mmCIF file of C-alpha atoms in Angstrom:
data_model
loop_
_atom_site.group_PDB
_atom_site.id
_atom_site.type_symbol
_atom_site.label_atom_id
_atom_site.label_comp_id
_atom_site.label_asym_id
_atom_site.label_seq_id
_atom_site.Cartn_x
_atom_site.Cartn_y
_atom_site.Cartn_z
ATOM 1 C CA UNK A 244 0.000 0.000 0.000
ATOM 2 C CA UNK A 245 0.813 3.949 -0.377
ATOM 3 C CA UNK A 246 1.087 6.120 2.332
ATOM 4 C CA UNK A 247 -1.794 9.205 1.014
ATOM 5 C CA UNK A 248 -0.038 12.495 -0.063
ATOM 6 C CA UNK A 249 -1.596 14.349 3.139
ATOM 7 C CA UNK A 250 0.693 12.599 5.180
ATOM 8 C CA UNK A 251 3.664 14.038 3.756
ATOM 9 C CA UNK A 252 6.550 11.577 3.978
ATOM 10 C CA UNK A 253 8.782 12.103 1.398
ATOM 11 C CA UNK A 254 11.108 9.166 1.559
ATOM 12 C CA UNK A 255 10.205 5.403 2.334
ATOM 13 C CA UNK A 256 11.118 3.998 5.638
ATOM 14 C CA UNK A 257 13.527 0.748 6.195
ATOM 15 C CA UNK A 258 13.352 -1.247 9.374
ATOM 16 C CA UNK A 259 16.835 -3.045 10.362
ATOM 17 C CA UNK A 260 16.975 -5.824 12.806
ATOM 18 C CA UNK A 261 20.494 -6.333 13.728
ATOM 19 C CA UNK A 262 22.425 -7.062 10.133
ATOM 20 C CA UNK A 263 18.965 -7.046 8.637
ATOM 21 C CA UNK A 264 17.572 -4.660 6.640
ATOM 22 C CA UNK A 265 14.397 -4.728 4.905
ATOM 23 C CA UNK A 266 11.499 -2.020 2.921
ATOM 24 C CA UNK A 267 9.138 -1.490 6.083
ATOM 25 C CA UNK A 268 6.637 -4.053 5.115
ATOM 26 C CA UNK A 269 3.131 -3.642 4.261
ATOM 27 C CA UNK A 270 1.458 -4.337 7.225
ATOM 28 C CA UNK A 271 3.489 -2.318 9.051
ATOM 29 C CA UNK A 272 2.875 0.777 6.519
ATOM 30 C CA UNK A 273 -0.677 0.469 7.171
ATOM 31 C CA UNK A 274 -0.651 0.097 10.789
ATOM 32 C CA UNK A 275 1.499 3.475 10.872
ATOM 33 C CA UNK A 276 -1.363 5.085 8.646
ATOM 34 C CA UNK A 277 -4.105 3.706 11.320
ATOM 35 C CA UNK A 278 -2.385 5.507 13.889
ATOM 36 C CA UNK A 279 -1.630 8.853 11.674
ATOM 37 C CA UNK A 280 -5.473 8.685 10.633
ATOM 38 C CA UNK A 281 -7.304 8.715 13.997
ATOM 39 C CA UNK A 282 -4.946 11.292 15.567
ATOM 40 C CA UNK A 283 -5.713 13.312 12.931
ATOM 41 C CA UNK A 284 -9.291 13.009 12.734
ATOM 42 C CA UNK A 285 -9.992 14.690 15.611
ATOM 43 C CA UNK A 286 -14.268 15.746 15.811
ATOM 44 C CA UNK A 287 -15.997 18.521 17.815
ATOM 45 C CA UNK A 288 -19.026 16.225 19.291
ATOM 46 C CA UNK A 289 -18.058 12.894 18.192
ATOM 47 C CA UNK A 290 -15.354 9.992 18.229
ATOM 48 C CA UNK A 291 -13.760 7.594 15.814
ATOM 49 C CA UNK A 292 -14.043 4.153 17.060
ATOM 50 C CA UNK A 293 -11.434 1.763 14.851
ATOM 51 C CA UNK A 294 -11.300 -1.864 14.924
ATOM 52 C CA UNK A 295 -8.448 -3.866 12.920
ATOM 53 C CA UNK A 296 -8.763 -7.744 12.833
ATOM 54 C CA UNK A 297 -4.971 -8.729 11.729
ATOM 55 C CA UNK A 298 -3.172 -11.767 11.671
ATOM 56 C CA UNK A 299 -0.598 -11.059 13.949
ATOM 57 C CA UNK A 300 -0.742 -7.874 16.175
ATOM 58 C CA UNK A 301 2.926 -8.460 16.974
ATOM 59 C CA UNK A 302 4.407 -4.647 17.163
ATOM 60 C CA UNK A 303 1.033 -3.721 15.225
ATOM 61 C CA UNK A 304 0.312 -0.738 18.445
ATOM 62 C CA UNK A 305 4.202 0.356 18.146
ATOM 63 C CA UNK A 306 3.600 1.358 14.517
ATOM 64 C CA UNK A 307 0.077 2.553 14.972
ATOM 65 C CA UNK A 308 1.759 4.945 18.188
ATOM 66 C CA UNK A 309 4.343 6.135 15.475
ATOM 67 C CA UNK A 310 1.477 6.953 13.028
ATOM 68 C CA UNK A 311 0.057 9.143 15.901
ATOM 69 C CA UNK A 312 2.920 11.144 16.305
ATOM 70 C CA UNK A 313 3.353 11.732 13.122
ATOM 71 C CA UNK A 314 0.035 13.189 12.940
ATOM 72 C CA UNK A 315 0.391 14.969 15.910
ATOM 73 C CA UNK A 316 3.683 16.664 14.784
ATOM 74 C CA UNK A 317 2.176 18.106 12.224
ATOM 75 C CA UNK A 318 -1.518 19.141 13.512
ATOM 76 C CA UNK A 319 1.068 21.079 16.269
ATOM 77 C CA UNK A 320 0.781 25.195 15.982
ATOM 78 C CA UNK A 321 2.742 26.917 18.425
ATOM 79 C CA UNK A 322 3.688 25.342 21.891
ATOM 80 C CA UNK A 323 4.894 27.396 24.596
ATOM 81 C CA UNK A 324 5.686 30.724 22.994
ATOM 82 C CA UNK A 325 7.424 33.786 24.750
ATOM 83 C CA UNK A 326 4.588 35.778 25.241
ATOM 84 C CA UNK A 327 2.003 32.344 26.328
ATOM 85 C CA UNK A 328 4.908 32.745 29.221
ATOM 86 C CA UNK A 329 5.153 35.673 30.296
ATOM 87 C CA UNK A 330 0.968 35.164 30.462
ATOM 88 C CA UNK A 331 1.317 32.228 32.965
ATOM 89 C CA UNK A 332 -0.667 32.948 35.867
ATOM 90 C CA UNK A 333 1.228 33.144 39.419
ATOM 91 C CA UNK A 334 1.755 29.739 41.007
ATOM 92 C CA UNK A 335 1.907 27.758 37.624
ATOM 93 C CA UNK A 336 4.934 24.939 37.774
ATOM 94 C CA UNK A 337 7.641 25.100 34.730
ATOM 95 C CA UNK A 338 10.736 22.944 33.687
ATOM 96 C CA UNK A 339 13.303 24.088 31.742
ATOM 97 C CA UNK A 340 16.824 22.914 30.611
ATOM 98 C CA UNK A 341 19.480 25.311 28.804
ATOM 99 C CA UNK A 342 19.615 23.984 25.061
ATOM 100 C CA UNK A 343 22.770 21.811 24.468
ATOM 101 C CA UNK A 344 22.794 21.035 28.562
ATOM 102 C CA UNK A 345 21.194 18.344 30.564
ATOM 103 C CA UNK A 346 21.017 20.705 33.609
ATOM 104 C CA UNK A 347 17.755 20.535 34.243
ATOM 105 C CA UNK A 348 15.252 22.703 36.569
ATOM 106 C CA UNK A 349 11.896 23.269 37.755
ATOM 107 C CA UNK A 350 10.308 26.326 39.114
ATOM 108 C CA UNK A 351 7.001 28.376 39.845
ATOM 109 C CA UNK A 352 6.322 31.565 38.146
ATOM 110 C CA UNK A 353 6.140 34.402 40.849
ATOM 111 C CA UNK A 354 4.328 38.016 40.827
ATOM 112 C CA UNK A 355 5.435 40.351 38.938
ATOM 113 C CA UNK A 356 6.751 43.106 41.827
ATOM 114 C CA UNK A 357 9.954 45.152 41.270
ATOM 115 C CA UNK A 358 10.754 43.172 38.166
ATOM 116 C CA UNK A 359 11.070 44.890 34.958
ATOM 117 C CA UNK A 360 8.239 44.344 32.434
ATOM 118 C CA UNK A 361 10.056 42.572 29.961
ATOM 119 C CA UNK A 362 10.886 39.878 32.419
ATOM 120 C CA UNK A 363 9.148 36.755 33.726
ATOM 121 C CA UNK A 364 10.515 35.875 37.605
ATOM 122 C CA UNK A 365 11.168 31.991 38.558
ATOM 123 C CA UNK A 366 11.620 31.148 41.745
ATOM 124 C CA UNK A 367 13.731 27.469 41.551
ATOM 125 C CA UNK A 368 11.891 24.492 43.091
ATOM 126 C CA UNK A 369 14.563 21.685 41.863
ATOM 127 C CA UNK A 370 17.731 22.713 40.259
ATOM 128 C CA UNK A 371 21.102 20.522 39.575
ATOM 129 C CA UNK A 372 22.415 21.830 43.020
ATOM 130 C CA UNK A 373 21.049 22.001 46.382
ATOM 131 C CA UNK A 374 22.227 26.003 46.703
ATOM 132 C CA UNK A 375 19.302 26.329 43.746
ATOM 133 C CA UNK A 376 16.485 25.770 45.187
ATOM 134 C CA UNK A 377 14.505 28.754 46.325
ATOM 135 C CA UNK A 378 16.780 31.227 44.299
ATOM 136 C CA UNK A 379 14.915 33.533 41.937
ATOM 137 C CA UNK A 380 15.934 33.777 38.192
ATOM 138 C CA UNK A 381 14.304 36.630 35.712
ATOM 139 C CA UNK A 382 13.605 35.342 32.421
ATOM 140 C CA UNK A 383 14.095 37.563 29.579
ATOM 141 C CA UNK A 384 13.019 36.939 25.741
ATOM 142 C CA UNK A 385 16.508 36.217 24.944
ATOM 143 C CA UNK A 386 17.157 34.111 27.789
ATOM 144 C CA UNK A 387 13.850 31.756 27.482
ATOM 145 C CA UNK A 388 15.350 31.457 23.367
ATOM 146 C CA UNK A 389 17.862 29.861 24.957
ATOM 147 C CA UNK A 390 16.043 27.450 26.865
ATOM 148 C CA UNK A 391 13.814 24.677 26.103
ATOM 149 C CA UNK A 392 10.766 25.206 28.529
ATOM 150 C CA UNK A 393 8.175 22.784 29.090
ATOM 151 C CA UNK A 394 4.941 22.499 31.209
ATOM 152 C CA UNK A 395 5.752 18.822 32.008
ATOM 153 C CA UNK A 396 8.836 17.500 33.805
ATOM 154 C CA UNK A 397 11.808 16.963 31.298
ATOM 155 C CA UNK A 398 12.788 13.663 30.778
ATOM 156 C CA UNK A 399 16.327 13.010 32.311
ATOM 157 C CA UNK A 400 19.347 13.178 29.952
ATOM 158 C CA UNK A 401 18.919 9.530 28.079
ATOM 159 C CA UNK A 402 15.290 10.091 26.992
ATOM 160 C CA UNK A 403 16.199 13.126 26.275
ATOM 161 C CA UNK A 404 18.457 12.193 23.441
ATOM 162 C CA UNK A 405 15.892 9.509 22.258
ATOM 163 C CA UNK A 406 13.582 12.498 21.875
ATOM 164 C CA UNK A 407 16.265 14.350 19.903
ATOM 165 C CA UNK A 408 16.522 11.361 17.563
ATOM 166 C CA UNK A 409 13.021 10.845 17.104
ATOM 167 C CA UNK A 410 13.182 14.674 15.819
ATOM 168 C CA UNK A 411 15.987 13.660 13.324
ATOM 169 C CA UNK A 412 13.807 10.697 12.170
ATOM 170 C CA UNK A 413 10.975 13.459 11.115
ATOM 171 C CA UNK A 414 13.665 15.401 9.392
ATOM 172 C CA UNK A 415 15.220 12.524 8.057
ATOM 173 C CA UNK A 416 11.418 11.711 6.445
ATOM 174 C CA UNK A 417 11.358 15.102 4.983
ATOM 175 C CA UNK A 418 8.687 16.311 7.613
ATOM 176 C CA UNK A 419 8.916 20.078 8.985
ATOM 177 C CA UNK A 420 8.202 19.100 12.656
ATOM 178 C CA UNK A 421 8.762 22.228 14.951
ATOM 179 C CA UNK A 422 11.262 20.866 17.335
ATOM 180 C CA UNK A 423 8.959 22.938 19.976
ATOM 181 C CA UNK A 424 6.561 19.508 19.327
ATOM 182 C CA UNK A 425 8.323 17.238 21.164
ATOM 183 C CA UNK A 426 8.910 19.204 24.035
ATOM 184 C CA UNK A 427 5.442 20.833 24.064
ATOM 185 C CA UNK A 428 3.217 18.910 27.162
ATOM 186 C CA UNK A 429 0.545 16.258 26.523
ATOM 187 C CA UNK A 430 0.761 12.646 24.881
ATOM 188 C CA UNK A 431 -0.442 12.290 21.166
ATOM 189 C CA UNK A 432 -1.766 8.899 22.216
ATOM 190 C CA UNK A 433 -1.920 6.360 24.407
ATOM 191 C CA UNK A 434 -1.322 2.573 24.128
ATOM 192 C CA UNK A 435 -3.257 -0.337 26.563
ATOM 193 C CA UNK A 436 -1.050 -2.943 26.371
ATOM 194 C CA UNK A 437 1.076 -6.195 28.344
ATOM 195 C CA UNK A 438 4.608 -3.758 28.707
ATOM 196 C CA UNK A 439 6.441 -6.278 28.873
ATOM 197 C CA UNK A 440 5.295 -8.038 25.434
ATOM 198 C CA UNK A 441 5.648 -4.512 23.918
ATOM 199 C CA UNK A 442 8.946 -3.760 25.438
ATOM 200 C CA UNK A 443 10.445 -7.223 24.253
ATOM 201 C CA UNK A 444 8.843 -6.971 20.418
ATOM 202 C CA UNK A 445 10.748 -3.348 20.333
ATOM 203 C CA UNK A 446 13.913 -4.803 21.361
ATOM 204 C CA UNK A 447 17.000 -4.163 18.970
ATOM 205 C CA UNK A 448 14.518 -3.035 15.844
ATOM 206 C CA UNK A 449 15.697 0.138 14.152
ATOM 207 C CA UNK A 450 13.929 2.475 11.610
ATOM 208 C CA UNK A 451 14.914 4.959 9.399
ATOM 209 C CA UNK A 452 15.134 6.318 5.281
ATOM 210 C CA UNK A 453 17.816 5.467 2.748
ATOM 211 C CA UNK A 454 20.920 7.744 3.503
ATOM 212 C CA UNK A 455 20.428 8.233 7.322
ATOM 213 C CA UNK A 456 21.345 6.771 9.882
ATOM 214 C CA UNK A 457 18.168 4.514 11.505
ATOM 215 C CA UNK A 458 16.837 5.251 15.136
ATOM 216 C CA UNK A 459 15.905 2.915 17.856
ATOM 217 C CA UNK A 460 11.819 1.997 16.934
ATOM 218 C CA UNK A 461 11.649 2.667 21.029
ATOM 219 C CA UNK A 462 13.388 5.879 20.447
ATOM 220 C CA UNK A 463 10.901 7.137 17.904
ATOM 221 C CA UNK A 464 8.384 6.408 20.196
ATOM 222 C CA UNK A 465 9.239 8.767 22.823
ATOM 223 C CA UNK A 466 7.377 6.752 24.904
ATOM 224 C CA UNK A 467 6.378 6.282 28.841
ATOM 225 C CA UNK A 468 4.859 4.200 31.494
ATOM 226 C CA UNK A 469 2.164 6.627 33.485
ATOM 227 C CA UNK A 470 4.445 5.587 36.383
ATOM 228 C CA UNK A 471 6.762 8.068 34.915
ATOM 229 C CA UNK A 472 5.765 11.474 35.295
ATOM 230 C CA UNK A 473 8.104 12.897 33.193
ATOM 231 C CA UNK A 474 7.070 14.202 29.663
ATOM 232 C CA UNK A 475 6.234 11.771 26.937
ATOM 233 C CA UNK A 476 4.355 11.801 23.210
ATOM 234 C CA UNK A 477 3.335 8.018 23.784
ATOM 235 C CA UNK A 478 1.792 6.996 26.815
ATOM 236 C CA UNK A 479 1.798 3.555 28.033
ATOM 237 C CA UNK A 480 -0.574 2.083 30.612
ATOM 238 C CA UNK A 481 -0.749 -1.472 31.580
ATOM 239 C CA UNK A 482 -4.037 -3.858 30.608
ATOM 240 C CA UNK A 483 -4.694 -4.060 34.147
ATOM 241 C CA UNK A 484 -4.989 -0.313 34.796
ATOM 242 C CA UNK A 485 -7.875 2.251 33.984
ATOM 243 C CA UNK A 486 -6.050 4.778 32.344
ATOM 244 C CA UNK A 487 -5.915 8.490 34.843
ATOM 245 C CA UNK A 488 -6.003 10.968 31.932
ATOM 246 C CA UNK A 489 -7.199 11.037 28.422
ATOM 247 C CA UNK A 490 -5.252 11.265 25.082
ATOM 248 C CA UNK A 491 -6.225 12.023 21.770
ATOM 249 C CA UNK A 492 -5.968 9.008 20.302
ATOM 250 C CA UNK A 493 -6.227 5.251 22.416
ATOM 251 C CA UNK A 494 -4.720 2.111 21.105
ATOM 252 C CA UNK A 495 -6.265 -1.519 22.683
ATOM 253 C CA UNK A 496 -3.783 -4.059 22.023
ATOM 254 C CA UNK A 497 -5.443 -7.115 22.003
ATOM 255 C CA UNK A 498 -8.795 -8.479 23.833
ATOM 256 C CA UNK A 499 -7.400 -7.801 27.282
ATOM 257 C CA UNK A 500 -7.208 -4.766 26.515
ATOM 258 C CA UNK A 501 -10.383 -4.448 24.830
ATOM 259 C CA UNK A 502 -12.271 -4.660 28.373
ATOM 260 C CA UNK A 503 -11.372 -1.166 29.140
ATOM 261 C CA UNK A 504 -13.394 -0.162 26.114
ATOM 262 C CA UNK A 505 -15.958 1.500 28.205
ATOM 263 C CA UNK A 506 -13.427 3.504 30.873
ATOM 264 C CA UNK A 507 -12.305 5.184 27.824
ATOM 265 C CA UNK A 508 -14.045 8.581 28.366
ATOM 266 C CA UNK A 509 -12.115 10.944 25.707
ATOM 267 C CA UNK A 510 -10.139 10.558 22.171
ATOM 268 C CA UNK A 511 -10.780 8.790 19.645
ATOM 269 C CA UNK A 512 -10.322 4.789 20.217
ATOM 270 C CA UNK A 513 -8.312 2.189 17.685
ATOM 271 C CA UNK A 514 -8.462 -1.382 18.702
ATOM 272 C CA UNK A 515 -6.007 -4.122 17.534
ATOM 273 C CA UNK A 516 -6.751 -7.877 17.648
ATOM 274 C CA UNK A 517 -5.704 -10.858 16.175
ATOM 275 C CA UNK A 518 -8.127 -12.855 14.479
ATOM 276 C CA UNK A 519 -8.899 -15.372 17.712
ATOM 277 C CA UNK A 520 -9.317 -12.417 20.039
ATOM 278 C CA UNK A 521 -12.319 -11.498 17.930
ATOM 279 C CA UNK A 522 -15.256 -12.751 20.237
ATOM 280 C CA UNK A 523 -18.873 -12.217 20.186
ATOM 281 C CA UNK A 524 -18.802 -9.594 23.022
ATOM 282 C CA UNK A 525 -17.061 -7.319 20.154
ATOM 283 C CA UNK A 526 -18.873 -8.431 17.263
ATOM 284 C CA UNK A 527 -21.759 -7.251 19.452
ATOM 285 C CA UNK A 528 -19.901 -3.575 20.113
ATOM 286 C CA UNK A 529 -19.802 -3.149 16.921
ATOM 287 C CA UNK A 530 -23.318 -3.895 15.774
ATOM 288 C CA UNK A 531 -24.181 -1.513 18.488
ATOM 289 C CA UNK A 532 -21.947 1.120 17.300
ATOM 290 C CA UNK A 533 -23.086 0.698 13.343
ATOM 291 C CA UNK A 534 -26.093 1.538 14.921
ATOM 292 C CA UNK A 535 -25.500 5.010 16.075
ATOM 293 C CA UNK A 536 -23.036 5.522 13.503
ATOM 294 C CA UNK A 537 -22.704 9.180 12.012
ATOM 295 C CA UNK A 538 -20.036 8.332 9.245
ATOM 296 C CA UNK A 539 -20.053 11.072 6.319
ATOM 297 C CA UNK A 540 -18.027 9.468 3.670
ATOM 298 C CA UNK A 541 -16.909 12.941 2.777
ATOM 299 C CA UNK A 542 -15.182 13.758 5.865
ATOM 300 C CA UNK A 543 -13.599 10.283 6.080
ATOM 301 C CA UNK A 544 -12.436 8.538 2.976
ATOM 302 C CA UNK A 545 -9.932 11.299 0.955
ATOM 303 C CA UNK A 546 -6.633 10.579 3.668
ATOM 304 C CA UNK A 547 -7.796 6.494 3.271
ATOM 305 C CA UNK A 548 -5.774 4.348 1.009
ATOM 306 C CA UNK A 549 -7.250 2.672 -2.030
ATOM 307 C CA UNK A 550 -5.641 -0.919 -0.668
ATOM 308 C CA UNK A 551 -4.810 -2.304 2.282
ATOM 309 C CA UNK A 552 -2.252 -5.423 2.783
ATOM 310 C CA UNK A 553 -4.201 -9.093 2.765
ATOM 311 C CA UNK A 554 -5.693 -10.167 5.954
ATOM 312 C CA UNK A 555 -6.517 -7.438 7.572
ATOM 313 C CA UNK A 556 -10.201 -6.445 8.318
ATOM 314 C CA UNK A 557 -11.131 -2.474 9.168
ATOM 315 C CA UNK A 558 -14.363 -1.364 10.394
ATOM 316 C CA UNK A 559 -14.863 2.573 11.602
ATOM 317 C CA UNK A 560 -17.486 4.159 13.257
ATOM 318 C CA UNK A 561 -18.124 7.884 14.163
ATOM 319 C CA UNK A 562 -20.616 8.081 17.033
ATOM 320 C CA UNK A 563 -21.577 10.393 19.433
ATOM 321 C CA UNK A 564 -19.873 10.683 22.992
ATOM 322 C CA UNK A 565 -20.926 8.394 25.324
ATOM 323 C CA UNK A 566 -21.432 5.626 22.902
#
């Protein structure tokens, strides 16, 4: 299959597993669209509800989470500009790092008293020494330039350089991601799934274009447990947990995770399942959900592909929240 022009990708990926490398195969193309589709295809009063029947899910929810941020690279606008700063009310919590450092700090943005206008005061909450904390720094347009500023907590300095490759994967793809995107708070999606299983499928895979060098598929990901707190673009939460906030886009990876259908109370849903995980309770789902369905063909079908690889079954539903 062919990825549709709206997605922009102007080179085709390779996947290398240790000496191996191979054209990113079909399946996998159209698992990365999935993703990039229902992150995009974001509604005012209603949700997109996905199902894909495949015949192996195996890493099918790490390239539909790449297809996500994709998408939400390049829905992203603005981030956290200068003057969205300096508009921060009194109280809110920062993080910031010095570009081309791994010093990193957190702070809360005080009154404005006695400090010139053109300046934003921080008083340090954590800081790389002890003697920071509680000291008050003035940030100046030039100064927050020279920062990376986030309203999440930075990842520490490892991530942080997966996140940096990631970027050089989008460039590498001939994408114009702002490199404010990947520092900007908030998950583009979020992924139900065994950890483990995912973490192991992951291991030693590599991605990348003809004439770069290819990034860790985890890398790309720039992915987290919720037990981390610090910022992520790919959230993942464990089958046996209700997810505690919503995303724009949630992947069910298989028909454990399928039972938390019904805690998912925001975004857009995409579930993944191998052909014996398809019971009757979700053959049922989905006749309930064709009923209710408000698809406009219009709206839907110009970013779909005209094939898909064999084997795999799509059904997609826009209903109403609630539903």
């Amino acid at each position: 299959m062919e990825f549709p022009e709206s997605m922009a990708l102007c080179h085709p990926f390779f996947i290398r597993d240790g000496d191996v490398e191979i054209p990113l195969p079909e399946w996998a193309k159209a698992e990365i669209w999935l993703g990039w589709w229902c992150r995009r295809l974001q509604l005012e009063r209603d949700r997109l509800v996905v199902t894909a029947v495949l015949p192996d899910r195996n890493l099918a929810a790490a390239f539909a989470g790449l297809g996500c941020l994709l998408a939400g690279a390049q829905l992203f606008q603005s981030g956290l500009t200068w003057d969205i700063f300096r508009a921060l009310p009194k109280g809110t919590e920062i993080f910031w790092r010095e570009r081309g450092s791994q010093k990193r700090y957190e702070g809360s943005i005080l009154e404005q008293n006695g400090w010139p206008a053109d300046t934003v005061p921080v008083q340090i909450i954590k800081g790389r020494r002890r003697s920071d904390v509680g000291s008050t720094f003035g940030f100046s347009r030039n100064w927050f330039n020279d920062c990376i500023f986030s309203e999440e907590r930075l990842p520490a300095e490892n991530r942080s350089k997966a996140m940096d490759s990631a970027l050089g994967l989008h460039r590498s793809l001939g994408l114009e991601t702002n490199p404010k995107w990947i520092w900007t708070a908030g998950a583009e999606g979020r992924i139900l799934t065994s950890q483990s299983r995912f973490h192991e499928a992951l291991m030693g895979l590599r991605i990348g274009v003809q004439g770069s060098d290819p990034v860790l598929l985890g890398d790309a990901l720039c992915m987290a447990s919720d037990n981390d707190k610090t910022l992520a673009k790919l959230r993942l939460t464990s089958v046996s947990h209700v997810p505690e906030q919503g995303a724009p886009v949630t992947i069910l990876d298989g028909g454990r995770a399928f039972d938390r259908i019904r805690q998912i109370e925001s975004g857009n849903i995409l579930m993944l399942l191998e052909r014996t995980e398809y019971t009757a309770e979700i053959h049922n789902l989905l006749l309930d959900l064709r009923n209710v369905d408000k698809t406009s063909p219009s709206d839907i079908l110009p970013d779909v592909p005209s094939r898909f690889p064999p084997g795999m079954e799509l059904a997609a539903f826009v209903v109403p929240w609630g539903q």
